[in-house]
């Protein structure tokens, strides 16, 4: 893979993380436990859709084959999506959604803080904007994990179960393949070792404060960077891409 | 040959309201970044307040319509991400208008980058600083919802960004 191809894949991966996460969060629209939560989660989803739009547009520009953000979002097959698996897992209960948001938003906060220094001007610009937005996502998820973890027996158990189930999907966030390593050495991609240590510190502290146990590392699920997804991804795409597949080139 | 100067174009555009907070215009909000004039026409540079701001399409449309109605032609609108919009670009005039409208304006330099920074937000109606955060998100992503303990009225706060 040359540098241009690696950069395309890097941008698509970042765009897909935002797009798929947004899809999951917007499933809470009119289903959240309280109205203000409905507003919060759909607002987060909107931030993420905006971020996906910018990143996928840029990926199309890097690729140079004339594909737009919409082409990339609605006309790729499952194996061509490079989001992390944690983004595509079904929402589960509210505890699961909040535990995931804590893990992903914290990752994104530290990741984009680093990416602000990228030698790639476009990525640095997206990063500067994203950091401002994800700090709200992170603060919100932290509040809920503390409240539910250190809450009733029922809420505590549900939150611990969610944290345990998600743990094996978190390591993939920090895995560096040779393509990312090449971009990192060119000061374009983020050094994930830095992100991981900040992430682990914040997460351990938050879980402990929430009276939750930090799970032990066991089997680690991976695949997103190679386009190998969980069974849930195909279902997301069949709904998300329905219109463009049923009516190609539809406009209104 | 361009007939209109940059100042003319900026003046014409200053009538366009922010679609979500119509008491302020896009220039006061800091969304209107630049006007580039060349033989090809007029290029208007704008930046979104939030990545997913749903109003950008409408603003772009309003810019074209407003300029064309004034005879400024041809017009292209370019959306830039860099530098990222900040509430520090909102003019003091815009902040006054927000307050009168019932929205507490963003705090200035005290705007902290810290994730859990809590600020004291004064009620835009009675100026009391005894207020409480009800929800981090209000009617739009850029505002949160507060309640005033003094006059008991709820109000929105335009978050620092
Ligand atoms: Zn008051």
Short mmCIF file of C-alpha atoms and ligand atoms in Angstrom, two decimals:
data_model
loop_
_atom_site.label_atom_id
_atom_site.label_comp_id
_atom_site.label_asym_id
_atom_site.label_seq_id
_atom_site.Cartn_x
_atom_site.Cartn_y
_atom_site.Cartn_z
CA UNK A 1 0.00 0.00 0.00
CA UNK A 2 1.46 3.39 -0.92
CA UNK A 3 1.07 6.52 1.16
CA UNK A 4 -1.94 7.80 -0.77
CA UNK A 5 -3.80 4.50 -0.39
CA UNK A 6 -2.92 4.33 3.28
CA UNK A 7 -4.20 7.87 3.84
CA UNK A 8 -7.44 7.04 2.01
CA UNK A 9 -7.98 4.04 4.25
CA UNK A 10 -7.14 6.04 7.37
CA UNK A 11 -9.66 8.76 6.52
CA UNK A 12 -12.35 6.25 5.59
CA UNK A 13 -11.80 4.41 8.87
CA UNK A 14 -12.24 7.63 10.85
CA UNK A 15 -15.28 8.58 8.79
CA UNK A 16 -16.82 5.12 9.23
CA UNK A 17 -16.33 5.22 12.99
CA UNK A 18 -18.32 8.46 13.09
CA UNK A 19 -20.97 7.28 10.61
CA UNK A 20 -21.70 3.92 12.24
CA UNK A 21 -21.64 5.31 15.75
CA UNK A 22 -24.05 8.01 14.65
CA UNK A 23 -26.35 5.36 13.19
CA UNK A 24 -26.46 3.50 16.50
CA UNK A 25 -27.02 6.61 18.62
CA UNK A 26 -29.83 7.86 16.43
CA UNK A 27 -31.67 4.58 17.11
CA UNK A 28 -32.30 6.07 20.57
CA UNK A 29 -34.32 8.88 19.00
CA UNK A 30 -37.74 8.83 20.75
CA UNK A 31 -36.65 5.71 22.71
CA UNK A 32 -34.42 7.32 25.33
CA UNK A 33 -35.51 7.08 29.00
CA UNK A 34 -36.09 10.82 29.32
CA UNK A 35 -36.66 13.62 26.86
CA UNK A 36 -33.40 15.48 27.53
CA UNK A 37 -31.53 12.23 26.92
CA UNK A 38 -33.27 11.92 23.59
CA UNK A 39 -31.98 15.41 22.73
CA UNK A 40 -28.46 14.68 23.94
CA UNK A 41 -28.02 11.43 22.05
CA UNK A 42 -29.44 12.74 18.80
CA UNK A 43 -27.23 15.82 19.12
CA UNK A 44 -24.20 13.58 19.50
CA UNK A 45 -25.34 11.64 16.45
CA UNK A 46 -25.58 14.89 14.52
CA UNK A 47 -22.03 15.87 15.50
CA UNK A 48 -20.87 12.49 14.26
CA UNK A 49 -22.74 12.65 10.97
CA UNK A 50 -21.14 16.05 10.33
CA UNK A 51 -17.72 14.64 11.11
CA UNK A 52 -18.33 11.61 8.85
CA UNK A 53 -19.34 13.93 6.03
CA UNK A 54 -16.12 15.95 6.22
CA UNK A 55 -13.88 12.89 6.57
CA UNK A 56 -15.51 10.88 3.79
CA UNK A 57 -15.43 13.90 1.46
CA UNK A 58 -11.74 14.24 2.18
CA UNK A 59 -11.17 10.49 1.69
CA UNK A 60 -12.78 10.80 -1.73
CA UNK A 61 -10.47 13.68 -2.58
CA UNK A 62 -7.41 11.71 -1.45
CA UNK A 63 -8.52 8.71 -3.51
CA UNK A 64 -8.91 10.92 -6.57
CA UNK A 65 -11.49 8.74 -8.30
CA UNK A 66 -14.31 11.27 -8.07
CA UNK A 67 -16.24 9.56 -5.27
CA UNK A 68 -18.25 11.83 -2.97
CA UNK A 69 -19.07 11.43 0.73
CA UNK A 70 -22.47 10.02 -0.27
CA UNK A 71 -20.89 7.53 -2.68
CA UNK A 72 -18.65 6.29 0.11
CA UNK A 73 -21.39 6.13 2.72
CA UNK A 74 -24.07 4.51 0.61
CA UNK A 75 -22.28 2.52 -2.07
CA UNK A 76 -19.60 0.53 -0.38
CA UNK A 77 -19.98 -3.09 0.62
CA UNK A 78 -19.44 -4.34 4.15
CA UNK A 79 -15.86 -5.47 3.55
CA UNK A 80 -14.92 -1.95 2.42
CA UNK A 81 -15.94 -0.37 5.74
CA UNK A 82 -13.07 0.08 8.20
CA UNK A 83 -14.80 1.20 11.40
CA UNK A 84 -13.86 -0.39 14.71
CA UNK A 85 -16.19 -3.23 15.70
CA UNK A 86 -17.22 -1.53 18.95
CA UNK A 87 -19.10 1.12 16.92
CA UNK A 88 -21.41 -1.37 15.21
CA UNK A 89 -22.50 -3.45 18.22
CA UNK A 90 -26.24 -3.17 18.91
CA UNK A 91 -27.22 -0.60 21.54
CA UNK A 92 -28.29 -3.15 24.15
CA UNK A 93 -29.76 -1.50 27.25
CA UNK A 94 -29.06 2.10 28.27
CA UNK A 95 -26.11 0.99 30.41
CA UNK A 96 -24.49 -0.71 27.43
CA UNK A 97 -24.93 2.39 25.25
CA UNK A 98 -23.43 4.63 27.94
CA UNK A 99 -20.52 2.30 28.68
CA UNK A 100 -19.74 2.18 24.97
CA UNK A 101 -20.01 5.96 24.66
CA UNK A 102 -17.64 6.36 27.59
CA UNK A 103 -15.11 4.08 25.91
CA UNK A 104 -15.42 5.57 22.41
CA UNK A 105 -15.74 9.25 23.36
CA UNK A 106 -12.75 9.04 25.69
CA UNK A 107 -10.78 7.36 22.90
CA UNK A 108 -11.89 10.05 20.45
CA UNK A 109 -11.07 12.88 22.84
CA UNK A 110 -7.46 11.78 23.26
CA UNK A 111 -7.14 10.60 19.65
CA UNK A 112 -8.27 13.89 18.09
CA UNK A 113 -6.28 15.91 20.62
CA UNK A 114 -3.20 14.20 19.14
CA UNK A 115 -4.46 14.46 15.55
CA UNK A 116 -4.61 18.26 15.90
CA UNK A 117 -0.84 18.13 15.42
CA UNK A 118 -1.01 16.09 12.21
CA UNK A 119 1.15 17.20 9.30
CA UNK A 120 -1.96 16.69 7.15
CA UNK A 121 -3.69 20.05 7.22
CA UNK A 122 -7.21 18.72 6.52
CA UNK A 123 -7.03 16.08 9.24
CA UNK A 124 -5.69 18.61 11.73
CA UNK A 125 -8.64 20.91 10.94
CA UNK A 126 -11.23 18.15 11.48
CA UNK A 127 -9.47 17.20 14.70
CA UNK A 128 -9.58 20.74 16.09
CA UNK A 129 -13.33 20.86 15.54
CA UNK A 130 -13.98 17.33 16.79
CA UNK A 131 -12.17 17.82 20.11
CA UNK A 132 -14.55 20.66 20.96
CA UNK A 133 -17.53 18.38 20.31
CA UNK A 134 -16.45 15.06 21.81
CA UNK A 135 -15.56 16.57 25.16
CA UNK A 136 -19.31 17.00 25.69
CA UNK A 137 -19.96 13.38 24.67
CA UNK A 138 -17.26 12.25 27.09
CA UNK A 139 -18.54 14.33 30.00
CA UNK A 140 -22.08 13.12 29.42
CA UNK A 141 -21.13 9.43 29.30
CA UNK A 142 -18.95 9.83 32.38
CA UNK A 143 -21.86 11.29 34.35
CA UNK A 144 -24.07 8.36 33.45
CA UNK A 145 -21.49 5.67 34.16
CA UNK A 146 -20.89 7.19 37.60
CA UNK A 147 -24.60 7.52 38.28
CA UNK A 148 -25.53 4.01 37.17
CA UNK A 149 -22.38 2.25 38.44
CA UNK A 150 -22.69 3.82 41.86
CA UNK A 151 -26.49 3.59 41.83
CA UNK A 152 -28.87 0.77 42.70
CA UNK A 153 -27.93 -2.89 42.72
CA UNK A 154 -29.75 -3.33 39.42
CA UNK A 155 -28.07 -0.37 37.69
CA UNK A 156 -24.67 -1.35 39.07
CA UNK A 157 -24.99 -4.93 37.81
CA UNK A 158 -26.13 -3.83 34.38
CA UNK A 159 -23.29 -1.34 34.06
CA UNK A 160 -20.70 -3.89 35.16
CA UNK A 161 -22.08 -6.43 32.69
CA UNK A 162 -21.88 -3.85 29.87
CA UNK A 163 -18.29 -2.92 30.76
CA UNK A 164 -17.29 -6.60 30.84
CA UNK A 165 -18.95 -7.36 27.50
CA UNK A 166 -17.39 -4.35 25.78
CA UNK A 167 -13.88 -4.80 27.11
CA UNK A 168 -12.70 -7.21 24.42
CA UNK A 169 -13.66 -4.68 21.74
CA UNK A 170 -11.61 -1.83 23.21
CA UNK A 171 -8.12 -3.05 22.38
CA UNK A 172 -8.75 -2.81 18.67
CA UNK A 173 -8.95 0.98 19.10
CA UNK A 174 -5.21 1.03 19.79
CA UNK A 175 -3.95 -1.54 17.28
CA UNK A 176 -1.44 -0.20 14.74
CA UNK A 177 -1.12 -1.98 11.39
CA UNK A 178 1.82 -1.36 8.98
CA UNK A 179 -0.18 1.20 6.97
CA UNK A 180 -0.98 3.28 10.03
CA UNK A 181 2.63 2.93 11.18
CA UNK A 182 3.81 4.37 7.86
CA UNK A 183 1.48 7.38 8.25
CA UNK A 184 2.48 7.80 11.87
CA UNK A 185 6.16 7.92 10.88
CA UNK A 186 5.26 10.66 8.42
CA UNK A 187 3.61 12.61 11.28
CA UNK A 188 0.20 12.21 9.65
CA UNK A 189 -1.37 9.51 11.84
CA UNK A 190 -1.61 9.53 15.61
CA UNK A 191 0.72 7.55 17.86
CA UNK A 192 -1.83 5.20 19.43
CA UNK A 193 0.43 4.25 22.32
CA UNK A 194 0.02 7.80 23.64
CA UNK A 195 -3.77 7.63 23.22
CA UNK A 196 -3.96 4.26 24.93
CA UNK A 197 -2.14 5.30 28.07
CA UNK A 198 -4.30 8.42 28.51
CA UNK A 199 -7.45 6.39 27.77
CA UNK A 200 -6.63 3.62 30.20
CA UNK A 201 -5.84 6.09 32.95
CA UNK A 202 -9.12 7.98 32.54
CA UNK A 203 -11.23 4.84 32.16
CA UNK A 204 -9.68 3.06 35.15
CA UNK A 205 -10.21 6.12 37.32
CA UNK A 206 -13.80 6.58 36.18
CA UNK A 207 -14.77 2.91 36.59
CA UNK A 208 -13.21 2.79 40.04
CA UNK A 209 -15.06 5.95 41.07
CA UNK A 210 -18.25 4.33 39.79
CA UNK A 211 -17.55 1.32 42.07
CA UNK A 212 -17.06 -0.84 38.97
CA UNK A 213 -14.31 -3.36 38.42
CA UNK A 214 -11.84 -2.77 35.58
CA UNK A 215 -12.00 -6.03 33.60
CA UNK A 216 -8.92 -8.19 33.19
CA UNK A 217 -7.55 -8.40 29.66
CA UNK A 218 -8.58 -11.63 27.94
CA UNK A 219 -9.42 -12.53 24.37
CA UNK A 220 -9.35 -9.46 22.09
CA UNK A 221 -11.75 -9.10 19.20
CA UNK A 222 -10.34 -7.44 16.05
CA UNK A 223 -11.22 -7.20 12.36
CA UNK A 224 -12.48 -3.69 11.59
CA UNK A 225 -9.22 -2.48 10.06
CA UNK A 226 -9.34 -5.43 7.64
CA UNK A 227 -13.01 -4.89 6.84
CA UNK A 228 -14.05 -8.04 8.71
CA UNK A 229 -17.11 -7.18 10.75
CA UNK A 230 -19.52 -8.68 13.23
CA UNK A 231 -22.83 -10.10 12.00
CA UNK A 232 -24.48 -6.79 12.92
CA UNK A 233 -22.76 -4.69 10.27
CA UNK A 234 -24.64 -6.17 7.31
CA UNK A 235 -27.93 -5.39 9.01
CA UNK A 236 -26.91 -1.77 9.54
CA UNK A 237 -25.94 -1.36 5.90
CA UNK A 238 -29.06 -3.04 4.57
CA UNK A 239 -31.13 -0.35 6.26
CA UNK A 240 -28.74 2.60 5.89
CA UNK A 241 -28.08 2.00 2.20
CA UNK A 242 -31.57 0.89 1.26
CA UNK A 243 -32.61 3.98 -0.64
CA UNK A 244 -29.51 4.31 -2.81
CA UNK A 245 -29.61 0.60 -3.56
CA UNK A 246 -33.31 0.50 -4.40
CA UNK A 247 -33.26 3.76 -6.36
CA UNK A 248 -29.68 4.39 -7.53
CA UNK A 249 -28.86 8.09 -8.04
CA UNK A 250 -32.12 9.18 -6.44
CA UNK A 251 -32.22 12.91 -5.72
CA UNK A 252 -34.86 15.23 -4.35
CA UNK B 1 -14.78 43.59 -13.84
CA UNK B 2 -16.27 43.54 -10.37
CA UNK B 3 -18.61 46.38 -9.64
CA UNK B 4 -19.01 45.64 -5.95
CA UNK B 5 -16.26 45.93 -3.36
CA UNK B 6 -15.70 43.48 -0.56
CA UNK B 7 -17.26 45.98 1.86
CA UNK B 8 -20.37 46.25 -0.35
CA UNK B 9 -20.78 42.49 -0.39
CA UNK B 10 -20.28 42.18 3.36
CA UNK B 11 -22.86 44.91 3.93
CA UNK B 12 -25.40 43.16 1.71
CA UNK B 13 -24.78 39.85 3.47
CA UNK B 14 -25.15 41.35 6.93
CA UNK B 15 -28.95 41.18 6.60
CA UNK B 16 -28.96 37.36 6.56
CA UNK B 17 -30.15 36.01 9.90
CA UNK B 18 -28.84 32.89 11.60
CA UNK B 19 -31.69 30.47 10.78
CA UNK B 20 -31.76 29.09 14.32
CA UNK B 21 -31.35 32.38 16.22
CA UNK B 22 -32.87 35.00 13.92
CA UNK B 23 -32.00 38.00 16.15
CA UNK B 24 -28.35 37.74 15.07
CA UNK B 25 -26.94 37.70 11.56
CA UNK B 26 -24.34 35.34 10.08
CA UNK B 27 -21.68 38.04 10.16
CA UNK B 28 -22.14 38.79 13.88
CA UNK B 29 -22.04 35.05 14.56
CA UNK B 30 -18.62 34.82 12.95
CA UNK B 31 -19.74 32.33 10.31
CA UNK B 32 -18.99 34.69 7.42
CA UNK B 33 -15.21 34.50 7.08
CA UNK B 34 -14.21 36.25 3.87
CA UNK B 35 -15.18 37.52 0.44
CA UNK B 36 -12.79 36.91 -2.46
CA UNK B 37 -13.34 38.90 -5.62
CA UNK B 38 -11.79 37.90 -8.94
CA UNK B 39 -12.58 37.93 -12.67
CA UNK B 40 -14.54 34.73 -12.08
CA UNK B 41 -16.90 36.47 -9.67
CA UNK B 42 -17.50 36.55 -5.94
CA UNK B 43 -16.45 33.75 -3.64
CA UNK B 44 -18.01 33.79 -0.19
CA UNK B 45 -16.15 31.85 2.50
CA UNK B 46 -18.24 30.52 5.38
CA UNK B 47 -17.57 28.11 8.24
CA UNK B 48 -20.01 25.92 10.19
CA UNK B 49 -20.52 26.50 13.90
CA UNK B 50 -20.84 22.75 14.52
CA UNK B 51 -19.75 19.88 12.24
CA UNK B 52 -23.30 18.65 11.85
CA UNK B 53 -24.94 22.09 11.75
CA UNK B 54 -28.10 21.45 9.72
CA UNK B 55 -28.47 25.13 8.83
CA UNK B 56 -25.49 25.36 6.48
CA UNK B 57 -27.45 24.42 3.35
CA UNK B 58 -30.02 27.09 4.09
CA UNK B 59 -27.36 29.72 4.80
CA UNK B 60 -25.62 28.93 1.51
CA UNK B 61 -28.94 29.30 -0.28
CA UNK B 62 -29.70 32.59 1.50
CA UNK B 63 -26.31 33.98 0.51
CA UNK B 64 -26.88 33.23 -3.18
CA UNK B 65 -30.42 34.59 -3.20
CA UNK B 66 -29.53 37.76 -1.30
CA UNK B 67 -26.54 38.60 -3.49
CA UNK B 68 -28.31 37.83 -6.74
CA UNK B 69 -31.24 40.01 -5.70
CA UNK B 70 -28.73 42.85 -5.28
CA UNK B 71 -27.14 42.23 -8.66
CA UNK B 72 -23.99 40.59 -7.30
CA UNK B 73 -23.20 37.80 -9.74
CA UNK B 74 -21.79 35.14 -10.23
CA UNK B 75 -21.46 33.83 -6.70
CA UNK B 76 -19.81 30.71 -5.32
CA UNK B 77 -20.03 29.73 -1.66
CA UNK B 78 -17.18 27.79 -0.11
CA UNK B 79 -17.45 25.98 3.21
CA UNK B 80 -14.17 25.81 5.12
CA UNK B 81 -13.38 23.84 8.29
CA UNK B 82 -10.17 25.59 9.16
CA UNK B 83 -9.72 27.43 11.44
CA UNK B 84 -12.47 25.84 13.53
CA UNK B 85 -15.26 28.24 14.48
CA UNK B 86 -15.19 29.50 18.02
CA UNK B 87 -17.70 31.45 20.08
CA UNK B 88 -14.90 34.01 20.60
CA UNK B 89 -15.71 35.23 17.09
CA UNK B 90 -19.18 36.32 18.11
CA UNK B 91 -19.31 40.10 18.30
CA UNK B 92 -20.24 41.89 21.53
CA UNK B 93 -23.24 43.26 19.68
CA UNK B 94 -24.37 39.72 18.95
CA UNK B 95 -23.96 38.76 22.60
CA UNK B 96 -26.13 41.70 23.69
CA UNK B 97 -28.80 40.67 21.22
CA UNK B 98 -28.70 37.09 22.48
CA UNK B 99 -29.15 38.25 26.07
CA UNK B 100 -32.14 40.44 25.16
CA UNK B 101 -33.58 37.48 23.26
CA UNK B 102 -33.34 35.37 26.44
CA UNK B 103 -30.28 33.30 25.64
CA UNK B 104 -27.26 33.58 27.94
CA UNK B 105 -24.29 34.34 25.65
CA UNK B 106 -21.09 32.25 25.76
CA UNK B 107 -18.58 33.26 28.40
CA UNK B 108 -15.47 34.80 26.90
CA UNK B 109 -11.92 33.92 27.84
CA UNK B 110 -13.03 31.82 30.79
CA UNK B 111 -14.16 29.25 28.23
CA UNK B 112 -12.13 26.30 29.38
CA UNK B 113 -10.96 23.39 27.32
CA UNK B 114 -11.26 21.16 30.33
CA UNK B 115 -13.84 18.42 29.85
CA UNK B 116 -15.54 18.90 33.18
CA UNK B 117 -15.13 22.63 33.61
CA UNK B 118 -18.27 24.09 35.21
CA UNK B 119 -18.98 27.76 34.72
CA UNK B 120 -21.32 30.10 36.51
CA UNK B 121 -23.96 31.21 34.02
CA UNK B 122 -25.97 34.31 34.81
CA UNK B 123 -29.70 34.38 34.07
CA UNK B 124 -30.32 36.55 30.97
CA UNK B 125 -33.55 37.91 32.54
CA UNK B 126 -32.77 38.81 36.15
CA UNK B 127 -28.94 38.51 36.05
CA UNK B 128 -28.93 36.20 39.06
CA UNK B 129 -25.96 33.83 39.16
CA UNK B 130 -27.93 31.28 41.15
CA UNK B 131 -28.70 29.02 38.23
CA UNK B 132 -28.66 25.28 37.64
CA UNK B 133 -27.87 23.15 34.58
CA UNK B 134 -30.90 21.10 33.55
CA UNK B 135 -29.61 19.53 30.35
CA UNK B 136 -26.36 19.82 28.41
CA UNK B 137 -28.40 20.05 25.23
CA UNK B 138 -31.27 22.36 24.48
CA UNK B 139 -33.20 23.03 21.29
CA UNK B 140 -29.96 22.85 19.27
CA UNK B 141 -26.56 21.24 19.79
CA UNK B 142 -24.94 24.60 20.52
CA UNK B 143 -27.10 25.41 23.54
CA UNK B 144 -27.72 23.88 26.96
CA UNK B 145 -30.74 24.30 29.18
CA UNK B 146 -30.59 26.07 32.56
CA UNK B 147 -33.02 27.15 35.23
CA UNK B 148 -32.79 30.33 37.25
CA UNK B 149 -33.29 29.78 40.98
CA UNK B 150 -34.17 33.44 41.49
CA UNK B 151 -36.83 34.22 38.87
CA UNK B 152 -37.62 30.51 38.35
CA UNK B 153 -37.53 30.85 34.58
CA UNK B 154 -35.76 28.32 32.37
CA UNK B 155 -33.30 29.71 29.83
CA UNK B 156 -30.82 28.56 27.23
CA UNK B 157 -27.07 29.08 27.40
CA UNK B 158 -25.03 29.32 24.21
CA UNK B 159 -22.11 27.05 25.05
CA UNK B 160 -18.48 28.04 24.66
CA UNK B 161 -16.98 26.36 21.68
ZN1 LIG C 1 -33.55 34.78 36.53
#
